One Martini backbone bead per residue (centre of mass of N, CA, C, O) as a GRO file, in nm:
protein
  146
    1MET     BB    1 -10.799  -5.190  -6.441
    2SER     BB    2 -10.754  -4.969  -6.666
    3LYS     BB    3 -10.911  -4.739  -6.849
    4GLU     BB    4 -10.760  -4.821  -7.103
    5GLU     BB    5 -10.832  -5.116  -7.095
    6LEU     BB    6 -11.140  -5.091  -7.062
    7ALA     BB    7 -11.174  -4.957  -7.338
    8VAL     BB    8 -11.055  -5.172  -7.524
    9ASP     BB    9 -11.254  -5.383  -7.441
   10LEU     BB   10 -11.503  -5.257  -7.523
   11TYR     BB   11 -11.435  -5.227  -7.823
   12GLN     BB   12 -11.391  -5.536  -7.859
   13ARG     BB   13 -11.717  -5.572  -7.792
   14ASN     BB   14 -11.849  -5.344  -7.998
   15PHE     BB   15 -11.824  -5.089  -7.913
   16ASN     BB   16 -11.779  -4.764  -7.942
   17CYS     BB   17 -11.530  -4.535  -7.920
   18SER     BB   18 -11.700  -4.350  -7.724
   19GLN     BB   19 -11.809  -4.552  -7.524
   20ALA     BB   20 -11.530  -4.678  -7.443
   21VAL     BB   21 -11.406  -4.423  -7.308
   22PHE     BB   22 -11.640  -4.307  -7.122
   23VAL     BB   23 -11.730  -4.530  -6.920
   24PRO     BB   24 -11.480  -4.566  -6.728
   25PHE     BB   25 -11.545  -4.252  -6.607
   26VAL     BB   26 -11.824  -4.358  -6.478
   27PRO     BB   27 -11.985  -4.332  -6.205
   28PRO     BB   28 -12.235  -4.537  -6.103
   29GLN     BB   29 -12.360  -4.322  -5.884
   30LEU     BB   30 -12.421  -4.121  -6.137
   31LEU     BB   31 -12.425  -4.342  -6.401
   32ALA     BB   32 -12.538  -4.562  -6.575
   33GLU     BB   33 -12.415  -4.756  -6.807
   34LYS     BB   34 -12.641  -4.755  -7.014
   35ASP     BB   35 -12.652  -4.440  -7.018
   36ALA     BB   36 -12.374  -4.397  -7.105
   37LEU     BB   37 -12.391  -4.555  -7.370
   38LYS     BB   38 -12.614  -4.384  -7.492
   39LEU     BB   39 -12.485  -4.097  -7.485
   40ALA     BB   40 -12.221  -4.197  -7.674
   41THR     BB   41 -12.313  -4.311  -7.942
   42ALA     BB   42 -12.334  -4.053  -8.155
   43PHE     BB   43 -11.992  -4.019  -8.153
   44GLY     BB   44 -11.931  -4.227  -8.340
   45GLY     BB   45 -11.741  -4.212  -8.621
   46GLY     BB   46 -11.736  -3.898  -8.629
   47THR     BB   47 -12.025  -3.884  -8.595
   48CYS     BB   48 -12.262  -4.090  -8.684
   49GLY     BB   49 -12.065  -4.221  -8.906
   50CYS     BB   50 -11.915  -3.995  -9.112
   51GLY     BB   51 -11.582  -3.944  -9.064
   52THR     BB   52 -11.530  -3.605  -9.030
   53GLY     BB   53 -11.524  -3.591  -8.744
   54THR     BB   54 -11.448  -3.634  -8.454
   55CYS     BB   55 -11.330  -3.864  -8.287
   56GLY     BB   56 -11.491  -4.074  -8.069
   57ALA     BB   57 -11.263  -4.100  -7.864
   58ALA     BB   58 -11.235  -3.797  -7.813
   59GLN     BB   59 -11.526  -3.752  -7.730
   60GLY     BB   60 -11.534  -3.928  -7.491
   61ALA     BB   61 -11.305  -3.775  -7.334
   62LEU     BB   62 -11.478  -3.512  -7.327
   63LEU     BB   63 -11.699  -3.618  -7.164
   64ALA     BB   64 -11.513  -3.700  -6.917
   65ILE     BB   65 -11.427  -3.416  -6.853
   66SER     BB   66 -11.709  -3.279  -6.835
   67LEU     BB   67 -11.805  -3.463  -6.591
   68ARG     BB   68 -11.580  -3.360  -6.385
   69HIS     BB   69 -11.542  -3.024  -6.488
   70GLY     BB   70 -11.805  -2.909  -6.547
   71MET     BB   71 -12.056  -2.676  -6.576
   72VAL     BB   72 -12.333  -2.577  -6.343
   73ASP     BB   73 -12.272  -2.266  -6.307
   74PRO     BB   74 -12.306  -1.973  -6.497
   75ALA     BB   75 -12.121  -1.794  -6.281
   76ASN     BB   76 -11.883  -2.028  -6.343
   77THR     BB   77 -11.632  -1.962  -6.563
   78ASP     BB   78 -11.408  -2.145  -6.464
   79ASP     BB   79 -11.508  -2.436  -6.527
   80LYS     BB   80 -11.522  -2.378  -6.834
   81ALA     BB   81 -11.219  -2.307  -6.875
   82ASN     BB   82 -11.107  -2.568  -6.763
   83THR     BB   83 -11.253  -2.760  -6.961
   84TYR     BB   84 -11.143  -2.627  -7.224
   85ALA     BB   85 -10.844  -2.671  -7.158
   86ARG     BB   86 -10.847  -2.975  -7.136
   87GLY     BB   87 -10.969  -3.038  -7.422
   88ARG     BB   88 -10.747  -2.893  -7.579
   89ALA     BB   89 -10.525  -3.085  -7.476
   90LEU     BB   90 -10.626  -3.338  -7.576
   91LEU     BB   91 -10.653  -3.275  -7.883
   92GLU     BB   92 -10.348  -3.210  -7.910
   93LYS     BB   93 -10.231  -3.496  -7.828
   94PHE     BB   94 -10.412  -3.676  -8.004
   95SER     BB   95 -10.313  -3.555  -8.274
   96ALA     BB   96 -10.010  -3.593  -8.238
   97GLU     BB   97 -10.034  -3.913  -8.214
   98MET     BB   98 -10.260  -3.978  -8.466
   99GLY     BB   99 -10.255  -3.752  -8.710
  100GLY     BB  100 -10.517  -3.647  -8.584
  101ARG     BB  101 -10.895  -3.608  -8.531
  102THR     BB  102 -11.014  -3.764  -8.763
  103CYS     BB  103 -11.090  -4.041  -8.898
  104GLU     BB  104 -10.973  -3.979  -9.188
  105GLU     BB  105 -10.687  -3.903  -9.074
  106ILE     BB  106 -10.631  -4.164  -8.920
  107LEU     BB  107 -10.727  -4.392  -9.157
  108GLY     BB  108 -10.742  -4.271  -9.480
  109ILE     BB  109 -11.067  -4.285  -9.446
  110ASN     BB  110 -11.399  -4.299  -9.491
  111VAL     BB  111 -11.654  -4.452  -9.310
  112SER     BB  112 -11.885  -4.367  -9.527
  113SER     BB  113 -11.770  -4.499  -9.758
  114GLN     BB  114 -11.782  -4.712 -10.018
  115ALA     BB  115 -11.490  -4.820 -10.003
  116TYR     BB  116 -11.510  -4.920  -9.704
  117LYS     BB  117 -11.761  -5.095  -9.728
  118ASP     BB  118 -11.633  -5.284  -9.970
  119ASP     BB  119 -11.376  -5.338  -9.738
  120PRO     BB  120 -11.394  -5.533  -9.466
  121GLN     BB  121 -11.083  -5.606  -9.422
  122ARG     BB  122 -10.996  -5.305  -9.388
  123ALA     BB  123 -11.173  -5.235  -9.163
  124GLN     BB  124 -11.077  -5.444  -8.963
  125THR     BB  125 -10.782  -5.349  -8.952
  126LEU     BB  126 -10.824  -5.062  -8.864
  127ARG     BB  127 -10.970  -5.118  -8.607
  128ALA     BB  128 -10.739  -5.302  -8.484
  129GLU     BB  129 -10.525  -5.058  -8.503
  130ARG     BB  130 -10.622  -4.760  -8.507
  131CYS     BB  131 -10.882  -4.758  -8.320
  132VAL     BB  132 -10.740  -4.890  -8.069
  133LYS     BB  133 -10.537  -4.660  -8.042
  134ALA     BB  134 -10.728  -4.434  -7.999
  135VAL     BB  135 -10.863  -4.533  -7.747
  136ALA     BB  136 -10.623  -4.564  -7.570
  137THR     BB  137 -10.519  -4.266  -7.601
  138ALA     BB  138 -10.765  -4.115  -7.511
  139ALA     BB  139 -10.779  -4.244  -7.221
  140ARG     BB  140 -10.498  -4.172  -7.123
  141ILE     BB  141 -10.524  -3.864  -7.152
  142ALA     BB  142 -10.788  -3.833  -6.979
  143ASP     BB  143 -10.646  -3.940  -6.711
  144GLU     BB  144 -10.438  -3.718  -6.702
  145LEU     BB  145 -10.651  -3.471  -6.691
  146ILE     BB  146 -10.839  -3.564  -6.452
   0.00000   0.00000   0.00000
């Protein structure tokens, strides 16, 4: 299975968007899956389910890029610059394909709003269509950039 397919599978198993995108990129010898799932949890739903932050799928992809390319030596600013450049490229491509980078822009509604909570059928439809597309898109772009 590709990383994109693994991400969609995780999302459809009810992990949040950030977890679904991040976990397929984590080498098991580096970080246990349960720890990767824990690490990415707070980034789902536009950061902690607020809906106004960057989409969790994009944040999971940023975590994956950082895990692979991030800076560990404060004297090595090239690693930081490289990670930032890849992250910006991810956000630009993701935003172009998804019509925005926040959950609210992508879904047309804030996931923390009462209107969203009061309409579970709409929420389920948006998750099945837009959120699955966001997860697949973020995983595919991350795979290209890593």
